[in-house]
Protein backbone atom coordinates (compact mmCIF):
# COMPACT_ATOMS: atom_id res chain seq x y z
CA MET A 1 0.01 0.16 -0.48
CA SER A 2 1.70 3.75 -1.26
CA THR A 3 1.53 5.90 1.48
CA ASP A 4 4.44 8.46 0.23
CA LEU A 5 1.73 10.59 -0.81
CA MET A 6 3.80 13.35 -1.22
CA PRO A 7 7.17 12.86 -2.34
CA ASN A 8 8.42 16.20 -2.34
CA ARG A 9 8.78 16.69 1.15
CA PHE A 10 10.48 17.38 4.47
CA THR A 11 11.87 14.33 6.06
CA PRO A 12 13.35 14.62 9.59
CA GLY A 13 16.96 14.00 9.37
CA GLU A 14 17.70 14.38 5.34
CA ALA A 15 18.93 17.21 5.55
CA THR A 16 20.63 19.93 7.72
CA ILE A 17 18.31 22.77 8.80
CA PRO A 18 19.27 25.99 10.56
CA PRO A 19 18.26 26.38 14.17
CA ARG A 20 15.49 29.06 13.61
CA GLU A 21 13.50 26.60 10.90
CA SER A 22 14.07 23.55 13.36
CA GLU A 23 12.78 25.51 15.99
CA LEU A 24 9.65 26.64 14.32
CA ILE A 25 8.68 23.27 12.69
CA ALA A 26 9.32 21.18 15.75
CA ARG A 27 6.60 24.21 17.03
CA ARG A 28 4.53 23.23 14.17
CA ASP A 29 4.76 19.26 14.66
CA SER A 30 3.60 20.01 18.65
CA VAL A 31 0.14 21.63 17.60
CA LEU A 32 -0.51 20.51 14.29
CA GLY A 33 -2.17 17.80 12.54
CA ALA A 34 0.20 14.71 11.68
CA SER A 35 -1.38 15.09 8.13
CA TYR A 36 0.39 18.39 7.46
CA ARG A 37 3.51 18.01 5.11
CA LEU A 38 6.05 20.84 4.65
CA GLN A 39 7.64 21.31 0.64
CA TYR A 40 10.84 20.59 0.14
CA ARG A 41 14.32 18.61 1.87
CA ARG A 42 15.00 21.75 3.46
CA PRO A 43 11.59 23.80 3.97
CA VAL A 44 10.91 27.21 2.46
CA HIS A 45 10.53 29.83 5.60
CA PHE A 46 8.65 33.33 3.97
CA VAL A 47 7.55 36.43 5.20
CA ARG A 48 6.69 38.52 2.49
CA GLY A 49 5.60 38.04 -1.00
CA GLU A 50 5.57 40.41 -3.94
CA GLY A 51 4.84 40.04 -7.67
CA MET A 52 6.86 36.62 -8.88
CA TRP A 53 8.94 36.88 -5.64
CA LEU A 54 8.70 35.53 -1.98
CA TYR A 55 10.71 36.76 0.39
CA ASP A 56 12.62 34.43 3.92
CA PRO A 57 13.34 36.11 6.79
CA ASP A 58 16.74 37.35 5.50
CA GLY A 59 15.58 39.02 2.47
CA ARG A 60 17.09 36.11 0.15
CA ARG A 61 14.25 36.03 -2.79
CA TYR A 62 12.71 33.00 -4.34
CA LEU A 63 11.31 33.06 -7.50
CA ASP A 64 8.08 31.47 -7.59
CA PHE A 65 7.49 29.32 -10.36
CA TYR A 66 5.00 26.83 -9.20
CA ASN A 67 1.92 28.50 -7.58
CA ASN A 68 -0.69 28.93 -9.88
CA VAL A 69 -3.20 30.41 -6.79
CA PRO A 70 -1.95 34.03 -6.88
CA SER A 71 -2.07 34.07 -10.73
CA LEU A 72 -1.90 37.67 -11.20
CA GLY A 73 1.11 37.79 -8.60
CA HIS A 74 1.36 37.93 -4.55
CA CYS A 75 0.00 40.47 -2.99
CA ASN A 76 -1.21 42.10 -6.23
CA PRO A 77 -1.78 46.02 -4.97
CA GLU A 78 -4.90 46.18 -7.04
CA ILE A 79 -7.18 43.22 -5.88
CA ASN A 80 -5.86 43.72 -1.89
CA ALA A 81 -7.29 47.37 -2.39
CA ALA A 82 -10.07 45.76 -3.55
CA MET A 83 -10.51 43.40 -0.97
CA ALA A 84 -9.88 45.84 1.69
CA GLU A 85 -12.25 48.59 0.70
CA GLN A 86 -15.11 45.96 0.22
CA ALA A 87 -13.87 44.76 3.64
CA SER A 88 -14.30 48.42 5.42
CA ARG A 89 -18.06 48.82 4.03
CA ILE A 90 -19.30 44.99 4.70
CA SER A 91 -18.75 41.10 4.67
CA ALA A 92 -22.18 40.03 3.89
CA ASN A 93 -23.55 36.37 2.25
CA THR A 94 -25.59 35.64 -0.89
CA ARG A 95 -29.08 35.77 1.06
CA TYR A 96 -28.99 39.60 1.02
CA LEU A 97 -29.12 41.65 -2.33
CA GLU A 98 -26.02 42.96 -3.16
CA PRO A 99 -25.26 44.26 -6.69
CA ARG A 100 -21.69 43.76 -7.44
CA LEU A 101 -22.26 40.05 -6.98
CA VAL A 102 -24.67 39.96 -9.61
CA ASP A 103 -22.76 42.23 -11.89
CA TYR A 104 -19.63 39.86 -11.39
CA ALA A 105 -21.85 36.91 -12.26
CA GLU A 106 -22.93 38.11 -15.28
CA ARG A 107 -19.06 39.22 -16.22
CA LEU A 108 -18.18 35.47 -15.63
CA VAL A 109 -20.75 33.45 -17.27
CA ALA A 110 -19.99 35.94 -20.19
CA THR A 111 -16.20 34.25 -20.66
CA PHE A 112 -18.05 30.90 -21.31
CA PRO A 113 -19.66 29.26 -24.01
CA GLU A 114 -23.10 30.92 -24.02
CA GLU A 115 -25.03 27.48 -23.23
CA LEU A 116 -23.20 28.14 -19.53
CA ASN A 117 -25.32 30.61 -17.86
CA ARG A 118 -25.96 29.93 -14.32
CA VAL A 119 -23.17 30.35 -11.87
CA VAL A 120 -23.24 28.58 -7.50
CA PHE A 121 -20.50 30.29 -5.76
CA THR A 122 -18.22 28.58 -3.21
CA CYS A 123 -14.97 29.15 -1.25
CA THR A 124 -12.98 26.32 -2.74
CA GLY A 125 -12.19 23.88 -5.18
CA SER A 126 -12.86 21.47 -3.44
CA GLU A 127 -16.47 22.61 -2.54
CA SER A 128 -16.94 23.03 -6.11
CA ASN A 129 -16.07 19.84 -7.04
CA ASP A 130 -18.57 18.70 -4.68
CA LEU A 131 -21.40 20.07 -5.31
CA ALA A 132 -20.87 19.42 -8.80
CA LEU A 133 -20.88 15.66 -8.22
CA ARG A 134 -24.56 16.17 -6.14
CA ILE A 135 -25.74 18.17 -9.08
CA ALA A 136 -24.58 15.15 -11.63
CA ARG A 137 -25.79 12.36 -9.40
CA LEU A 138 -29.41 14.23 -8.38
CA THR A 139 -29.82 15.37 -12.13
CA SER A 140 -28.50 11.74 -13.59
CA GLY A 141 -29.95 9.76 -10.78
CA ARG A 142 -26.95 7.66 -10.73
CA GLU A 143 -24.00 7.47 -9.25
CA GLY A 144 -21.34 6.28 -11.10
CA VAL A 145 -18.31 9.19 -11.97
CA ILE A 146 -15.34 8.29 -14.38
CA VAL A 147 -12.07 9.77 -13.52
CA SER A 148 -8.69 9.83 -15.14
CA SER A 149 -5.85 7.31 -13.45
CA HIS A 150 -4.26 9.87 -11.57
CA ALA A 151 -6.61 12.66 -10.81
CA TYR A 152 -7.02 14.94 -8.03
CA HIS A 153 -10.21 16.74 -6.87
CA GLY A 154 -10.34 18.01 -3.85
CA THR A 155 -10.13 17.71 -0.19
CA SER A 156 -13.69 17.10 0.87
CA ALA A 157 -14.93 13.41 1.41
CA ALA A 158 -16.93 13.04 -1.62
CA THR A 159 -13.63 14.29 -3.85
CA ALA A 160 -11.45 12.59 -1.81
CA MET A 161 -13.13 9.37 -3.40
CA VAL A 162 -12.89 10.34 -6.50
CA SER A 163 -9.67 11.16 -6.01
CA PRO A 164 -6.73 8.39 -7.21
CA ASN A 165 -4.39 10.66 -6.71
CA LEU A 166 -4.35 10.80 -2.87
CA GLY A 167 -3.03 6.94 -2.41
CA ASP A 168 -3.80 3.51 -1.78
CA ALA A 169 -5.33 4.31 1.98
CA VAL A 170 -7.71 6.76 0.62
CA ASN A 171 -10.47 4.38 -0.62
CA LEU A 172 -12.21 5.13 -4.06
CA SER A 173 -16.00 4.73 -3.98
CA PRO A 174 -17.16 1.94 -5.13
CA ALA A 175 -18.98 4.08 -8.06
CA VAL A 176 -15.45 5.37 -9.44
CA ARG A 177 -14.04 3.59 -12.67
CA MET A 178 -10.52 5.64 -13.54
CA VAL A 179 -9.67 5.66 -17.31
CA SER A 180 -5.83 5.80 -18.50
CA LEU A 181 -4.04 8.32 -21.06
CA HIS A 182 -2.56 7.80 -23.82
CA GLY A 183 0.79 9.11 -22.78
CA PRO A 184 1.55 7.54 -19.10
CA ALA A 185 0.14 4.17 -21.36
CA GLY A 186 2.61 5.00 -24.05
CA ILE A 187 -0.01 5.17 -27.00
CA PRO A 188 0.67 7.17 -29.53
CA GLU A 189 -0.87 10.95 -30.30
CA GLU A 190 -2.46 10.00 -33.03
CA GLN A 191 -4.15 7.05 -31.47
CA ALA A 192 -5.16 9.39 -28.27
CA ALA A 193 -8.72 10.01 -28.92
CA ALA A 194 -9.41 6.12 -29.98
CA PHE A 195 -7.88 5.15 -27.07
CA PHE A 196 -9.70 7.37 -24.58
CA GLU A 197 -13.08 6.83 -25.75
CA GLN A 198 -12.45 2.55 -25.43
CA GLN A 199 -11.41 3.23 -21.44
CA VAL A 200 -14.67 5.67 -21.07
CA ARG A 201 -16.78 3.29 -22.87
CA SER A 202 -15.58 0.45 -21.26
CA ALA A 203 -15.61 1.93 -17.70
CA ILE A 204 -19.69 3.06 -18.74
CA ALA A 205 -20.46 -0.72 -20.10
CA ASP A 206 -18.86 -1.72 -16.17
CA LEU A 207 -20.91 0.77 -14.44
CA ASN A 208 -24.07 -0.32 -16.10
CA ARG A 209 -23.84 -3.80 -16.01
CA ARG A 210 -23.12 -3.63 -11.85
CA GLY A 211 -26.28 -1.33 -11.75
CA ILE A 212 -24.90 1.97 -11.03
CA GLY A 213 -25.03 3.87 -14.15
CA ILE A 214 -22.74 6.91 -15.14
CA ALA A 215 -23.41 10.62 -13.70
CA ALA A 216 -20.81 11.95 -14.65
CA LEU A 217 -17.35 12.02 -16.41
CA LEU A 218 -14.80 14.48 -14.01
CA PHE A 219 -11.52 15.51 -15.82
CA ASP A 220 -9.14 18.34 -15.32
CA SER A 221 -8.57 19.76 -18.50
CA ILE A 222 -4.83 19.92 -18.28
CA PHE A 223 -4.61 16.39 -16.54
CA SER A 224 -2.02 18.13 -13.87
CA SER A 225 -1.91 15.37 -11.91
CA ASP A 226 -1.25 12.36 -14.39
CA GLY A 227 1.45 14.47 -15.60
CA VAL A 228 0.34 17.68 -17.59
CA TRP A 229 -1.10 15.95 -20.61
CA VAL A 230 -2.29 18.54 -22.87
CA ASP A 231 -2.12 17.41 -26.33
CA PRO A 232 -3.36 16.77 -28.80
CA PRO A 233 -6.85 19.03 -28.45
CA GLY A 234 -9.81 17.37 -28.59
CA PHE A 235 -8.57 13.77 -27.71
CA ILE A 236 -11.35 13.94 -24.87
CA ALA A 237 -13.72 14.79 -27.57
CA ASP A 238 -15.17 10.92 -28.53
CA GLY A 239 -15.29 10.25 -24.74
CA VAL A 240 -17.79 13.00 -23.58
CA LYS A 241 -19.85 12.41 -26.75
CA ALA A 242 -19.72 8.37 -25.41
CA VAL A 243 -21.08 9.89 -22.02
CA ARG A 244 -23.59 11.96 -22.78
CA GLU A 245 -25.21 9.27 -24.85
CA ALA A 246 -25.14 7.14 -21.62
CA GLY A 247 -26.99 9.98 -19.96
CA GLY A 248 -23.97 10.98 -17.82
CA LEU A 249 -22.87 14.88 -17.27
CA ILE A 250 -19.83 16.41 -18.14
CA ILE A 251 -17.67 18.50 -15.06
CA ALA A 252 -14.46 20.57 -16.05
CA ASP A 253 -12.74 20.84 -13.36
CA GLU A 254 -10.80 24.21 -14.10
CA VAL A 255 -9.34 24.71 -10.83
CA GLN A 256 -5.98 24.56 -12.05
CA PRO A 257 -5.71 25.36 -16.06
CA GLY A 258 -8.77 28.02 -16.05
CA PHE A 259 -8.71 32.00 -15.83
CA GLY A 260 -6.24 31.77 -18.50
CA ARG A 261 -3.13 29.56 -17.60
CA THR A 262 -3.24 28.07 -21.00
CA GLY A 263 -2.79 31.45 -23.16
CA THR A 264 -4.93 30.10 -26.15
CA HIS A 265 -8.41 30.09 -23.93
CA MET A 266 -9.79 31.60 -20.82
CA TRP A 267 -10.91 27.77 -19.78
CA GLY A 268 -8.73 24.61 -20.80
CA PHE A 269 -11.55 22.69 -21.79
CA GLU A 270 -12.09 25.13 -24.77
CA ARG A 271 -8.88 23.78 -26.45
CA HIS A 272 -10.55 20.18 -26.53
CA GLN A 273 -13.77 21.91 -28.33
CA VAL A 274 -16.24 20.17 -26.10
CA VAL A 275 -19.07 22.29 -24.00
CA PRO A 276 -19.23 20.51 -20.26
CA ASP A 277 -22.58 20.53 -18.16
CA LEU A 278 -20.81 21.69 -15.80
CA VAL A 279 -17.30 23.56 -14.98
CA THR A 280 -15.49 23.75 -11.53
CA LEU A 281 -13.71 26.92 -10.46
CA GLY A 282 -11.25 27.67 -7.59
CA LYS A 283 -7.67 28.83 -6.46
CA PRO A 284 -6.91 31.56 -8.80
CA MET A 285 -10.15 33.11 -8.65
CA GLY A 286 -9.41 35.40 -6.05
CA ASN A 287 -5.60 35.35 -6.55
CA GLY A 288 -5.09 33.91 -3.31
CA PHE A 289 -8.73 34.68 -1.49
CA PRO A 290 -10.54 31.67 -0.95
CA ILE A 291 -13.60 31.81 -3.21
CA GLY A 292 -14.90 29.25 -6.23
CA ALA A 293 -17.55 28.65 -8.21
CA VAL A 294 -19.73 25.96 -10.22
CA VAL A 295 -20.70 27.36 -13.75
CA GLY A 296 -22.96 25.47 -15.53
CA ARG A 297 -25.95 24.76 -17.79
CA LYS A 298 -29.66 26.09 -16.74
CA ALA A 299 -31.55 22.78 -16.89
CA PRO A 300 -29.38 20.77 -14.19
CA MET A 301 -29.18 23.93 -12.14
CA ASP A 302 -32.81 24.24 -12.02
CA ARG A 303 -33.67 21.01 -11.62
CA PHE A 304 -30.97 20.54 -8.59
CA GLY A 305 -32.22 24.19 -7.19
CA ALA A 306 -35.53 22.74 -7.67
CA THR A 307 -35.27 19.52 -5.31
CA ALA A 308 -32.04 20.31 -2.97
CA ARG A 309 -31.04 23.15 -0.93
CA TYR A 310 -27.30 24.42 -1.18
CA SER A 311 -26.70 27.32 1.32
CA ASN A 312 -23.10 28.57 1.44
CA THR A 313 -21.92 31.32 4.33
CA PHE A 314 -18.96 32.18 2.76
CA GLY A 315 -19.66 31.14 -0.97
CA GLY A 316 -20.16 34.06 -2.77
CA ASN A 317 -18.81 36.38 -0.18
CA THR A 318 -19.24 40.00 -0.66
CA VAL A 319 -15.15 40.22 0.29
CA GLY A 320 -14.54 37.13 -2.22
CA ILE A 321 -16.73 38.75 -5.12
CA ALA A 322 -14.66 41.82 -4.71
CA ALA A 323 -11.22 40.16 -5.04
CA ALA A 324 -12.66 38.08 -8.14
CA ASP A 325 -13.90 40.55 -9.67
CA ALA A 326 -10.52 42.31 -9.90
CA VAL A 327 -8.82 39.55 -11.10
CA LEU A 328 -11.18 39.16 -14.00
CA ALA A 329 -10.84 42.89 -14.91
CA ILE A 330 -7.04 43.17 -15.07
CA LEU A 331 -6.90 39.53 -17.32
CA HIS A 332 -8.70 41.08 -19.57
CA ARG A 333 -7.37 44.87 -19.47
CA ASP A 334 -3.91 43.34 -19.20
CA ARG A 335 -4.70 40.91 -22.14
CA MET A 336 -3.03 38.08 -19.73
CA LEU A 337 -3.96 35.39 -21.76
CA GLU A 338 -1.65 36.95 -24.84
CA HIS A 339 1.11 37.31 -22.11
CA ALA A 340 0.46 33.50 -20.71
CA HIS A 341 0.85 32.11 -24.79
CA ALA A 342 4.04 34.49 -25.40
CA MET A 343 5.85 33.38 -22.00
CA GLY A 344 4.63 30.27 -22.60
CA GLU A 345 6.31 29.73 -26.07
CA ARG A 346 9.53 31.59 -24.56
CA LEU A 347 9.42 28.43 -22.01
CA LYS A 348 9.12 25.57 -24.14
CA VAL A 349 11.46 27.02 -26.72
CA GLY A 350 14.04 27.36 -24.10
CA LEU A 351 13.37 23.72 -22.57
CA GLU A 352 13.61 22.37 -26.16
CA HIS A 353 17.11 24.09 -26.54
CA LEU A 354 18.16 22.53 -22.93
CA ALA A 355 17.19 19.30 -24.21
CA LYS A 356 19.09 19.26 -27.15
CA LEU A 357 22.42 20.33 -25.26
CA HIS A 358 21.96 18.06 -21.83
CA ASP A 359 20.62 14.64 -21.72
CA GLY A 360 17.94 14.13 -18.54
CA ILE A 361 14.81 15.45 -20.26
CA ARG A 362 12.75 13.28 -21.70
CA GLY A 363 10.28 15.13 -22.80
CA ILE A 364 8.21 18.58 -22.59
CA ARG A 365 4.42 19.46 -22.80
CA ASN A 366 2.87 22.82 -22.14
CA ALA A 367 -0.19 24.71 -22.44
CA GLY A 368 0.67 28.49 -22.13
CA LEU A 369 1.87 28.51 -18.54
CA PHE A 370 1.46 25.35 -17.67
CA CYS A 371 4.41 22.77 -18.10
CA GLY A 372 5.32 19.64 -17.79
CA ILE A 373 8.83 17.97 -17.79
CA ASP A 374 9.37 14.46 -17.96
CA ILE A 375 12.92 13.69 -16.08
CA GLY A 376 15.64 10.58 -17.01
CA LEU A 377 18.15 9.04 -18.63
CA ASP A 378 17.69 6.48 -21.16
CA GLY A 379 17.67 3.07 -19.48
CA MET A 380 16.77 4.18 -16.43
CA GLY A 381 14.00 2.70 -14.18
CA GLY A 382 10.99 4.40 -12.45
CA ALA A 383 12.65 4.87 -8.87
CA SER A 384 16.00 6.85 -10.31
CA ARG A 385 14.02 8.78 -12.57
CA ARG A 386 11.47 10.31 -9.88
CA ALA A 387 14.80 10.38 -7.51
CA MET A 388 16.70 12.45 -10.23
CA ALA A 389 13.26 14.73 -10.43
CA LEU A 390 13.26 15.09 -7.21
CA GLU A 391 17.19 15.95 -7.00
CA ILE A 392 16.47 18.72 -9.40
CA VAL A 393 13.38 20.32 -7.61
CA ASN A 394 15.81 20.46 -4.65
CA LEU A 395 18.67 21.93 -6.55
CA MET A 396 17.16 24.51 -7.72
CA ARG A 397 15.34 25.13 -4.12
CA ASP A 398 18.53 26.08 -2.87
CA ASP A 399 19.32 28.25 -6.28
CA GLY A 400 16.16 30.04 -5.17
CA VAL A 401 13.91 29.16 -8.21
CA LEU A 402 10.61 26.74 -6.94
CA ILE A 403 8.84 23.77 -8.70
CA SER A 404 7.66 20.53 -7.92
CA THR A 405 6.71 17.26 -9.61
CA THR A 406 3.60 15.58 -10.76
CA GLY A 407 2.57 12.09 -12.18
CA ALA A 408 2.05 8.70 -10.80
CA ASN A 409 5.83 8.07 -11.11
CA GLU A 410 6.53 12.04 -9.98
CA ASP A 411 9.39 12.22 -12.32
CA THR A 412 7.54 15.15 -14.06
CA LEU A 413 8.23 18.54 -13.04
CA LYS A 414 5.51 20.39 -12.52
CA VAL A 415 5.71 24.66 -13.81
CA ARG A 416 3.21 26.64 -13.34
CA PRO A 417 4.37 30.64 -12.32
CA PRO A 418 2.09 33.19 -12.22
CA LEU A 419 0.49 34.55 -14.98
CA ILE A 420 2.18 37.91 -14.49
CA CYS A 421 6.00 36.25 -15.47
CA GLN A 422 8.34 37.81 -17.69
CA SER A 423 11.33 37.35 -20.39
CA GLU A 424 13.67 37.30 -17.39
CA HIS A 425 11.59 35.61 -14.87
CA VAL A 426 11.77 32.84 -17.60
CA ASP A 427 15.46 33.09 -18.72
CA ARG A 428 16.23 32.79 -14.81
CA PHE A 429 13.95 29.84 -14.78
CA LEU A 430 15.97 28.47 -17.45
CA GLU A 431 19.00 29.19 -16.21
CA SER A 432 18.45 27.17 -13.12
CA ILE A 433 17.09 24.29 -14.31
CA GLU A 434 19.79 24.01 -16.55
CA CYS A 435 22.39 24.35 -13.84
CA ALA A 436 20.74 21.51 -11.25
CA LEU A 437 19.72 19.41 -14.52
CA LYS A 438 23.95 19.01 -15.13
CA LYS A 439 24.92 18.67 -11.20
CA ALA A 440 21.96 15.78 -11.53
CA VAL A 441 22.86 13.47 -14.50
CA ALA A 442 26.91 14.53 -13.03
CA GLN A 443 25.85 12.24 -9.83
CA VAL A 444 23.89 9.62 -11.31
């Protein structure tokens, strides 16, 4: 049974920790629950953030190339000012009439295909996925859910039961079926669509045979936890069609790829030319302030609302709406999608150049500013590839650049900087990964 749930974590005794941080770790351990983890072999200790940078108590700065939560930069002054102004007047909930809530809801749904014209607000992506599952199960009258084989969709009891990424110790629902992706399965891209459709149809058949039926296909449209499998665009479309034919709903989890990260589209599902029934939002929606949402078609939203109650005290609170409204305004005003696309291309070209110069990079996949970099040498086994990827992550941490790993074997570097990153930040990242790559290869 797998219990190594966070490979890129601090393990006591693995590295020398300065006294100040050792004391703080000891205090954490004496009061916080054991489920918490610290990242990196030598945990990072931050006291301030600004834009692309995080600062430790000694003033050393670290380039954040991992954090998609403050997608418009740490401590964005415009967003902070919007929250402060709203908090100085009133922080209320959705049970009271409030114009800004409606204004933002109208602006948000305007970024979606016209079929998706209703929104319900939550606090987190986990709550969003939890609610979307409730809606899908009630409106379909079935329980079955199809997810990718290493998916992560949240921390609530319901979402943990559809998140194989959480490890063998977390039981999946008996109504869950996992489907493999072409990349991890070694299937060529030209066969990706047929492979995905076949997997989905087999899962539907099994659910039907067991009397469970299909309620939803739930997918992260960039398959980030599976290793960032972004291409070919549209490979999920026939699988989506199969679910609809069987009476199930389509839920696109946009918590990681949403709000322009892919560069070419506001929402990751748009790259695949499908229109889901429900879309779940979280993390970057408020640039760090906890706010999420479910955006969906009118019919399932109406059916759910007529027979069930969803009342969330903090979901859609006025301070969160102020933050989210500022985020959306900046995304449009500063043409952040075009910027993310341009920086993503610069990142990809730089990585491809490094791959030609040095051993150790087996594959590069990106959509805008979301990138997966497969690590390993020819003939290297899975454990060794994973160790090499973690070594690179920690060498870069020591160099002041933050990334992490992903994928079933954790041998893929996960790179997703704030969308505001500039050319000099991309170049600094490339310089750091090249140095770490050479050191990691030399140690093999």
